[in-house]
Amino acid sequence: MLDTFTVGDQQRLADGESVIIGRGLAPFVAYTRATYEQRGLRRRIGQELATVNRDLALARAKVVDDADYERMISVSGGPMEMQK
């Protein structure tokens, strides 16, 4: 008898469940915990997200500052004019 795992069976899989197929083995269902179920991983991802958001905000602020500086130089005639 041949073990099969139909499309209908696959559609009934719950979140985190997957079908494992190995040569010479019958297909079986395995469960993988989601990120929100792993406190340490969830905290680490949150910390990295906060770091990326902070760096992005700083980079955006620098772009705005650079644009303001360039605009100021073009209006005043250059950096030396600003010092007089």
PDB file of N, CA and C in Angstrom:
ATOM      1  N   MET A   1       0.843  -1.183   0.000  1.00  0.00           N
ATOM      2  CA  MET A   1       0.000   0.000   0.000  1.00  0.00           C
ATOM      3  C   MET A   1       0.888   1.247   0.000  1.00  0.00           C
ATOM      4  N   LEU A   2       0.526   2.224  -0.787  1.00  0.00           N
ATOM      5  CA  LEU A   2       1.306   3.454  -0.920  1.00  0.00           C
ATOM      6  C   LEU A   2       0.720   4.530  -0.017  1.00  0.00           C
ATOM      7  N   ASP A   3       1.565   5.143   0.841  1.00  0.00           N
ATOM      8  CA  ASP A   3       1.098   6.237   1.693  1.00  0.00           C
ATOM      9  C   ASP A   3       0.977   7.504   0.852  1.00  0.00           C
ATOM     10  N   THR A   4      -0.140   8.177   0.980  1.00  0.00           N
ATOM     11  CA  THR A   4      -0.344   9.424   0.237  1.00  0.00           C
ATOM     12  C   THR A   4      -0.813  10.513   1.182  1.00  0.00           C
ATOM     13  N   PHE A   5      -0.533  11.709   0.790  1.00  0.00           N
ATOM     14  CA  PHE A   5      -0.971  12.883   1.540  1.00  0.00           C
ATOM     15  C   PHE A   5      -1.647  13.776   0.519  1.00  0.00           C
ATOM     16  N   THR A   6      -2.955  13.768   0.507  1.00  0.00           N
ATOM     17  CA  THR A   6      -3.707  14.450  -0.542  1.00  0.00           C
ATOM     18  C   THR A   6      -3.660  15.966  -0.371  1.00  0.00           C
ATOM     19  N   VAL A   7      -4.061  16.659  -1.421  1.00  0.00           N
ATOM     20  CA  VAL A   7      -4.146  18.122  -1.367  1.00  0.00           C
ATOM     21  C   VAL A   7      -5.132  18.538  -0.287  1.00  0.00           C
ATOM     22  N   GLY A   8      -6.222  17.809  -0.160  1.00  0.00           N
ATOM     23  CA  GLY A   8      -7.202  18.100   0.887  1.00  0.00           C
ATOM     24  C   GLY A   8      -6.592  17.983   2.275  1.00  0.00           C
ATOM     25  N   ASP A   9      -5.745  16.970   2.473  1.00  0.00           N
ATOM     26  CA  ASP A   9      -5.054  16.818   3.758  1.00  0.00           C
ATOM     27  C   ASP A   9      -4.136  18.012   4.013  1.00  0.00           C
ATOM     28  N   GLN A  10      -3.433  18.456   2.983  1.00  0.00           N
ATOM     29  CA  GLN A  10      -2.514  19.585   3.129  1.00  0.00           C
ATOM     30  C   GLN A  10      -3.263  20.872   3.469  1.00  0.00           C
ATOM     31  N   GLN A  11      -4.447  21.049   2.907  1.00  0.00           N
ATOM     32  CA  GLN A  11      -5.225  22.253   3.175  1.00  0.00           C
ATOM     33  C   GLN A  11      -5.768  22.280   4.594  1.00  0.00           C
ATOM     34  N   ARG A  12      -5.844  21.141   5.237  1.00  0.00           N
ATOM     35  CA  ARG A  12      -6.342  21.073   6.609  1.00  0.00           C
ATOM     36  C   ARG A  12      -5.232  21.246   7.648  1.00  0.00           C
ATOM     37  N   LEU A  13      -4.018  21.478   7.214  1.00  0.00           N
ATOM     38  CA  LEU A  13      -2.925  21.679   8.168  1.00  0.00           C
ATOM     39  C   LEU A  13      -3.159  22.960   8.965  1.00  0.00           C
ATOM     40  N   ALA A  14      -2.878  22.917  10.240  1.00  0.00           N
ATOM     41  CA  ALA A  14      -3.015  24.097  11.092  1.00  0.00           C
ATOM     42  C   ALA A  14      -1.769  24.974  10.962  1.00  0.00           C
ATOM     43  N   ASP A  15      -1.837  26.172  11.539  1.00  0.00           N
ATOM     44  CA  ASP A  15      -0.675  27.060  11.542  1.00  0.00           C
ATOM     45  C   ASP A  15       0.494  26.366  12.221  1.00  0.00           C
ATOM     46  N   GLY A  16       1.648  26.447  11.607  1.00  0.00           N
ATOM     47  CA  GLY A  16       2.851  25.857  12.167  1.00  0.00           C
ATOM     48  C   GLY A  16       3.066  24.404  11.798  1.00  0.00           C
ATOM     49  N   GLU A  17       2.097  23.788  11.174  1.00  0.00           N
ATOM     50  CA  GLU A  17       2.237  22.391  10.771  1.00  0.00           C
ATOM     51  C   GLU A  17       2.767  22.317   9.344  1.00  0.00           C
ATOM     52  N   SER A  18       3.609  21.347   9.101  1.00  0.00           N
ATOM     53  CA  SER A  18       4.153  21.136   7.759  1.00  0.00           C
ATOM     54  C   SER A  18       4.311  19.641   7.518  1.00  0.00           C
ATOM     55  N   VAL A  19       4.380  19.294   6.257  1.00  0.00           N
ATOM     56  CA  VAL A  19       4.538  17.896   5.867  1.00  0.00           C
ATOM     57  C   VAL A  19       6.009  17.646   5.588  1.00  0.00           C
ATOM     58  N   ILE A  20       6.557  16.630   6.206  1.00  0.00           N
ATOM     59  CA  ILE A  20       7.952  16.254   6.001  1.00  0.00           C
ATOM     60  C   ILE A  20       7.977  14.996   5.142  1.00  0.00           C
ATOM     61  N   ILE A  21       8.738  15.074   4.058  1.00  0.00           N
ATOM     62  CA  ILE A  21       8.849  13.929   3.156  1.00  0.00           C
ATOM     63  C   ILE A  21      10.321  13.573   3.038  1.00  0.00           C
ATOM     64  N   GLY A  22      10.642  12.342   3.328  1.00  0.00           N
ATOM     65  CA  GLY A  22      12.018  11.867   3.213  1.00  0.00           C
ATOM     66  C   GLY A  22      12.070  10.599   2.386  1.00  0.00           C
ATOM     67  N   ARG A  23      13.169  10.412   1.722  1.00  0.00           N
ATOM     68  CA  ARG A  23      13.323   9.215   0.890  1.00  0.00           C
ATOM     69  C   ARG A  23      13.232   7.970   1.771  1.00  0.00           C
ATOM     70  N   GLY A  24      12.355   7.078   1.393  1.00  0.00           N
ATOM     71  CA  GLY A  24      12.188   5.831   2.131  1.00  0.00           C
ATOM     72  C   GLY A  24      11.317   5.954   3.368  1.00  0.00           C
ATOM     73  N   LEU A  25      10.779   7.142   3.637  1.00  0.00           N
ATOM     74  CA  LEU A  25       9.922   7.355   4.804  1.00  0.00           C
ATOM     75  C   LEU A  25       8.523   7.740   4.358  1.00  0.00           C
ATOM     76  N   ALA A  26       7.567   7.384   5.164  1.00  0.00           N
ATOM     77  CA  ALA A  26       6.203   7.839   4.903  1.00  0.00           C
ATOM     78  C   ALA A  26       6.116   9.320   5.271  1.00  0.00           C
ATOM     79  N   PRO A  27       5.346  10.106   4.531  1.00  0.00           N
ATOM     80  CA  PRO A  27       5.189  11.523   4.900  1.00  0.00           C
ATOM     81  C   PRO A  27       4.625  11.638   6.310  1.00  0.00           C
ATOM     82  N   PHE A  28       5.088  12.638   7.054  1.00  0.00           N
ATOM     83  CA  PHE A  28       4.539  12.865   8.382  1.00  0.00           C
ATOM     84  C   PHE A  28       4.425  14.357   8.635  1.00  0.00           C
ATOM     85  N   VAL A  29       3.604  14.704   9.596  1.00  0.00           N
ATOM     86  CA  VAL A  29       3.340  16.102   9.924  1.00  0.00           C
ATOM     87  C   VAL A  29       4.237  16.509  11.085  1.00  0.00           C
ATOM     88  N   ALA A  30       4.866  17.673  10.948  1.00  0.00           N
ATOM     89  CA  ALA A  30       5.705  18.227  12.014  1.00  0.00           C
ATOM     90  C   ALA A  30       5.153  19.597  12.393  1.00  0.00           C
ATOM     91  N   TYR A  31       5.476  20.042  13.588  1.00  0.00           N
ATOM     92  CA  TYR A  31       5.009  21.341  14.073  1.00  0.00           C
ATOM     93  C   TYR A  31       6.212  22.233  14.352  1.00  0.00           C
ATOM     94  N   THR A  32       6.146  23.460  13.884  1.00  0.00           N
ATOM     95  CA  THR A  32       7.186  24.457  14.133  1.00  0.00           C
ATOM     96  C   THR A  32       6.561  25.606  14.903  1.00  0.00           C
ATOM     97  N   ARG A  33       7.138  25.946  16.031  1.00  0.00           N
ATOM     98  CA  ARG A  33       6.590  27.030  16.843  1.00  0.00           C
ATOM     99  C   ARG A  33       6.731  28.360  16.119  1.00  0.00           C
ATOM    100  N   ALA A  34       5.736  29.196  16.261  1.00  0.00           N
ATOM    101  CA  ALA A  34       5.759  30.521  15.655  1.00  0.00           C
ATOM    102  C   ALA A  34       6.643  31.449  16.485  1.00  0.00           C
ATOM    103  N   THR A  35       7.027  32.555  15.887  1.00  0.00           N
ATOM    104  CA  THR A  35       7.892  33.526  16.561  1.00  0.00           C
ATOM    105  C   THR A  35       7.277  34.011  17.862  1.00  0.00           C
ATOM    106  N   TYR A  36       5.978  34.297  17.849  1.00  0.00           N
ATOM    107  CA  TYR A  36       5.338  34.829  19.050  1.00  0.00           C
ATOM    108  C   TYR A  36       5.287  33.812  20.184  1.00  0.00           C
ATOM    109  N   GLU A  37       5.537  32.552  19.897  1.00  0.00           N
ATOM    110  CA  GLU A  37       5.547  31.521  20.931  1.00  0.00           C
ATOM    111  C   GLU A  37       6.925  31.352  21.568  1.00  0.00           C
ATOM    112  N   GLN A  38       7.933  32.016  21.030  1.00  0.00           N
ATOM    113  CA  GLN A  38       9.302  31.888  21.525  1.00  0.00           C
ATOM    114  C   GLN A  38       9.731  33.244  22.089  1.00  0.00           C
ATOM    115  N   ARG A  39       9.627  33.396  23.396  1.00  0.00           N
ATOM    116  CA  ARG A  39       9.834  34.687  24.043  1.00  0.00           C
ATOM    117  C   ARG A  39      11.195  35.298  23.724  1.00  0.00           C
ATOM    118  N   GLY A  40      12.259  34.519  23.812  1.00  0.00           N
ATOM    119  CA  GLY A  40      13.601  35.046  23.553  1.00  0.00           C
ATOM    120  C   GLY A  40      13.754  35.543  22.126  1.00  0.00           C
ATOM    121  N   LEU A  41      13.259  34.778  21.182  1.00  0.00           N
ATOM    122  CA  LEU A  41      13.338  35.178  19.779  1.00  0.00           C
ATOM    123  C   LEU A  41      12.491  36.417  19.525  1.00  0.00           C
ATOM    124  N   ARG A  42      11.305  36.449  20.117  1.00  0.00           N
ATOM    125  CA  ARG A  42      10.421  37.607  19.959  1.00  0.00           C
ATOM    126  C   ARG A  42      11.088  38.872  20.504  1.00  0.00           C
ATOM    127  N   ARG A  43      11.742  38.772  21.662  1.00  0.00           N
ATOM    128  CA  ARG A  43      12.437  39.930  22.239  1.00  0.00           C
ATOM    129  C   ARG A  43      13.589  40.372  21.359  1.00  0.00           C
ATOM    130  N   ARG A  44      14.367  39.423  20.849  1.00  0.00           N
ATOM    131  CA  ARG A  44      15.515  39.746  19.995  1.00  0.00           C
ATOM    132  C   ARG A  44      15.068  40.461  18.719  1.00  0.00           C
ATOM    133  N   ILE A  45      14.007  39.958  18.106  1.00  0.00           N
ATOM    134  CA  ILE A  45      13.483  40.595  16.898  1.00  0.00           C
ATOM    135  C   ILE A  45      12.990  42.003  17.223  1.00  0.00           C
ATOM    136  N   GLY A  46      12.335  42.166  18.365  1.00  0.00           N
ATOM    137  CA  GLY A  46      11.868  43.490  18.789  1.00  0.00           C
ATOM    138  C   GLY A  46      13.019  44.459  18.989  1.00  0.00           C
ATOM    139  N   GLN A  47      14.113  43.983  19.595  1.00  0.00           N
ATOM    140  CA  GLN A  47      15.285  44.835  19.801  1.00  0.00           C
ATOM    141  C   GLN A  47      15.911  45.238  18.472  1.00  0.00           C
ATOM    142  N   GLU A  48      16.032  44.289  17.555  1.00  0.00           N
ATOM    143  CA  GLU A  48      16.611  44.595  16.250  1.00  0.00           C
ATOM    144  C   GLU A  48      15.722  45.557  15.472  1.00  0.00           C
ATOM    145  N   LEU A  49      14.417  45.395  15.589  1.00  0.00           N
ATOM    146  CA  LEU A  49      13.487  46.295  14.919  1.00  0.00           C
ATOM    147  C   LEU A  49      13.625  47.715  15.466  1.00  0.00           C
ATOM    148  N   ALA A  50      13.752  47.846  16.777  1.00  0.00           N
ATOM    149  CA  ALA A  50      13.932  49.166  17.381  1.00  0.00           C
ATOM    150  C   ALA A  50      15.231  49.809  16.907  1.00  0.00           C
ATOM    151  N   THR A  51      16.301  49.031  16.803  1.00  0.00           N
ATOM    152  CA  THR A  51      17.584  49.547  16.322  1.00  0.00           C
ATOM    153  C   THR A  51      17.478  50.019  14.879  1.00  0.00           C
ATOM    154  N   VAL A  52      16.850  49.231  14.043  1.00  0.00           N
ATOM    155  CA  VAL A  52      16.691  49.606  12.631  1.00  0.00           C
ATOM    156  C   VAL A  52      15.845  50.869  12.516  1.00  0.00           C
ATOM    157  N   ASN A  53      14.753  50.944  13.270  1.00  0.00           N
ATOM    158  CA  ASN A  53      13.900  52.137  13.220  1.00  0.00           C
ATOM    159  C   ASN A  53      14.651  53.379  13.681  1.00  0.00           C
ATOM    160  N   ARG A  54      15.471  53.246  14.738  1.00  0.00           N
ATOM    161  CA  ARG A  54      16.256  54.379  15.222  1.00  0.00           C
ATOM    162  C   ARG A  54      17.263  54.828  14.172  1.00  0.00           C
ATOM    163  N   ASP A  55      17.990  53.867  13.592  1.00  0.00           N
ATOM    164  CA  ASP A  55      18.983  54.204  12.563  1.00  0.00           C
ATOM    165  C   ASP A  55      18.327  54.833  11.340  1.00  0.00           C
ATOM    166  N   LEU A  56      17.165  54.353  10.976  1.00  0.00           N
ATOM    167  CA  LEU A  56      16.442  54.915   9.838  1.00  0.00           C
ATOM    168  C   LEU A  56      16.012  56.351  10.124  1.00  0.00           C
ATOM    169  N   ALA A  57      15.522  56.601  11.327  1.00  0.00           N
ATOM    170  CA  ALA A  57      15.121  57.961  11.693  1.00  0.00           C
ATOM    171  C   ALA A  57      16.321  58.903  11.674  1.00  0.00           C
ATOM    172  N   LEU A  58      17.468  58.448  12.175  1.00  0.00           N
ATOM    173  CA  LEU A  58      18.676  59.278  12.153  1.00  0.00           C
ATOM    174  C   LEU A  58      19.130  59.553  10.725  1.00  0.00           C
ATOM    175  N   ALA A  59      19.072  58.540   9.871  1.00  0.00           N
ATOM    176  CA  ALA A  59      19.480  58.716   8.474  1.00  0.00           C
ATOM    177  C   ALA A  59      18.549  59.686   7.758  1.00  0.00           C
ATOM    178  N   ARG A  60      17.257  59.568   8.014  1.00  0.00           N
ATOM    179  CA  ARG A  60      16.305  60.493   7.386  1.00  0.00           C
ATOM    180  C   ARG A  60      16.540  61.917   7.870  1.00  0.00           C
ATOM    181  N   ALA A  61      16.822  62.086   9.157  1.00  0.00           N
ATOM    182  CA  ALA A  61      17.092  63.422   9.692  1.00  0.00           C
ATOM    183  C   ALA A  61      18.348  64.004   9.062  1.00  0.00           C
ATOM    184  N   LYS A  62      19.360  63.181   8.850  1.00  0.00           N
ATOM    185  CA  LYS A  62      20.595  63.654   8.231  1.00  0.00           C
ATOM    186  C   LYS A  62      20.346  64.088   6.792  1.00  0.00           C
ATOM    187  N   VAL A  63      19.534  63.347   6.054  1.00  0.00           N
ATOM    188  CA  VAL A  63      19.218  63.716   4.668  1.00  0.00           C
ATOM    189  C   VAL A  63      18.520  65.065   4.648  1.00  0.00           C
ATOM    190  N   VAL A  64      17.595  65.279   5.573  1.00  0.00           N
ATOM    191  CA  VAL A  64      16.898  66.565   5.638  1.00  0.00           C
ATOM    192  C   VAL A  64      17.886  67.667   5.992  1.00  0.00           C
ATOM    193  N   ASP A  65      18.763  67.426   6.973  1.00  0.00           N
ATOM    194  CA  ASP A  65      19.764  68.426   7.348  1.00  0.00           C
ATOM    195  C   ASP A  65      20.676  68.749   6.175  1.00  0.00           C
ATOM    196  N   ASP A  66      21.124  67.722   5.452  1.00  0.00           N
ATOM    197  CA  ASP A  66      21.989  67.942   4.290  1.00  0.00           C
ATOM    198  C   ASP A  66      21.269  68.752   3.226  1.00  0.00           C
ATOM    199  N   ALA A  67      19.992  68.465   3.002  1.00  0.00           N
ATOM    200  CA  ALA A  67      19.220  69.198   1.999  1.00  0.00           C
ATOM    201  C   ALA A  67      19.049  70.650   2.426  1.00  0.00           C
ATOM    202  N   ASP A  68      18.777  70.886   3.718  1.00  0.00           N
ATOM    203  CA  ASP A  68      18.657  72.261   4.213  1.00  0.00           C
ATOM    204  C   ASP A  68      19.973  73.008   4.058  1.00  0.00           C
ATOM    205  N   TYR A  69      21.080  72.347   4.355  1.00  0.00           N
ATOM    206  CA  TYR A  69      22.396  72.965   4.231  1.00  0.00           C
ATOM    207  C   TYR A  69      22.667  73.344   2.777  1.00  0.00           C
ATOM    208  N   GLU A  70      22.379  72.414   1.858  1.00  0.00           N
ATOM    209  CA  GLU A  70      22.593  72.698   0.432  1.00  0.00           C
ATOM    210  C   GLU A  70      21.719  73.865  -0.017  1.00  0.00           C
ATOM    211  N   ARG A  71      20.490  73.918   0.441  1.00  0.00           N
ATOM    212  CA  ARG A  71      19.587  75.007   0.085  1.00  0.00           C
ATOM    213  C   ARG A  71      20.112  76.335   0.630  1.00  0.00           C
ATOM    214  N   MET A  72      20.630  76.327   1.852  1.00  0.00           N
ATOM    215  CA  MET A  72      21.151  77.533   2.475  1.00  0.00           C
ATOM    216  C   MET A  72      22.373  78.043   1.714  1.00  0.00           C
ATOM    217  N   ILE A  73      23.241  77.136   1.300  1.00  0.00           N
ATOM    218  CA  ILE A  73      24.439  77.526   0.556  1.00  0.00           C
ATOM    219  C   ILE A  73      24.052  78.119  -0.795  1.00  0.00           C
ATOM    220  N   SER A  74      23.099  77.527  -1.471  1.00  0.00           N
ATOM    221  CA  SER A  74      22.724  78.023  -2.795  1.00  0.00           C
ATOM    222  C   SER A  74      22.076  79.398  -2.701  1.00  0.00           C
ATOM    223  N   VAL A  75      21.365  79.688  -1.620  1.00  0.00           N
ATOM    224  CA  VAL A  75      20.725  81.000  -1.447  1.00  0.00           C
ATOM    225  C   VAL A  75      21.752  82.048  -1.049  1.00  0.00           C
ATOM    226  N   SER A  76      22.695  81.699  -0.181  1.00  0.00           N
ATOM    227  CA  SER A  76      23.647  82.678   0.352  1.00  0.00           C
ATOM    228  C   SER A  76      24.849  82.890  -0.550  1.00  0.00           C
ATOM    229  N   GLY A  77      25.054  82.038  -1.515  1.00  0.00           N
ATOM    230  CA  GLY A  77      26.198  82.198  -2.407  1.00  0.00           C
ATOM    231  C   GLY A  77      27.376  81.331  -2.022  1.00  0.00           C
ATOM    232  N   GLY A  78      27.282  80.517  -1.006  1.00  0.00           N
ATOM    233  CA  GLY A  78      28.359  79.610  -0.639  1.00  0.00           C
ATOM    234  C   GLY A  78      28.688  79.689   0.829  1.00  0.00           C
ATOM    235  N   PRO A  79      29.499  78.765   1.327  1.00  0.00           N
ATOM    236  CA  PRO A  79      29.816  78.721   2.755  1.00  0.00           C
ATOM    237  C   PRO A  79      30.601  79.939   3.225  1.00  0.00           C
ATOM    238  N   MET A  80      31.431  80.516   2.382  1.00  0.00           N
ATOM    239  CA  MET A  80      32.232  81.671   2.808  1.00  0.00           C
ATOM    240  C   MET A  80      31.346  82.897   3.005  1.00  0.00           C
ATOM    241  N   GLU A  81      30.323  83.036   2.195  1.00  0.00           N
ATOM    242  CA  GLU A  81      29.401  84.152   2.335  1.00  0.00           C
ATOM    243  C   GLU A  81      28.668  84.084   3.667  1.00  0.00           C
ATOM    244  N   MET A  82      28.386  82.902   4.129  1.00  0.00           N
ATOM    245  CA  MET A  82      27.653  82.725   5.375  1.00  0.00           C
ATOM    246  C   MET A  82      28.484  83.175   6.566  1.00  0.00           C
ATOM    247  N   GLN A  83      29.809  83.106   6.479  1.00  0.00           N
ATOM    248  CA  GLN A  83      30.665  83.443   7.612  1.00  0.00           C
ATOM    249  C   GLN A  83      30.884  84.946   7.735  1.00  0.00           C
ATOM    250  N   LYS A  84      30.672  85.723   6.683  1.00  0.00           N
ATOM    251  CA  LYS A  84      30.925  87.175   6.711  1.00  0.00           C
ATOM    252  C   LYS A  84      29.908  87.914   7.515  1.00  0.00           C
TER     253      LYS A  84
END
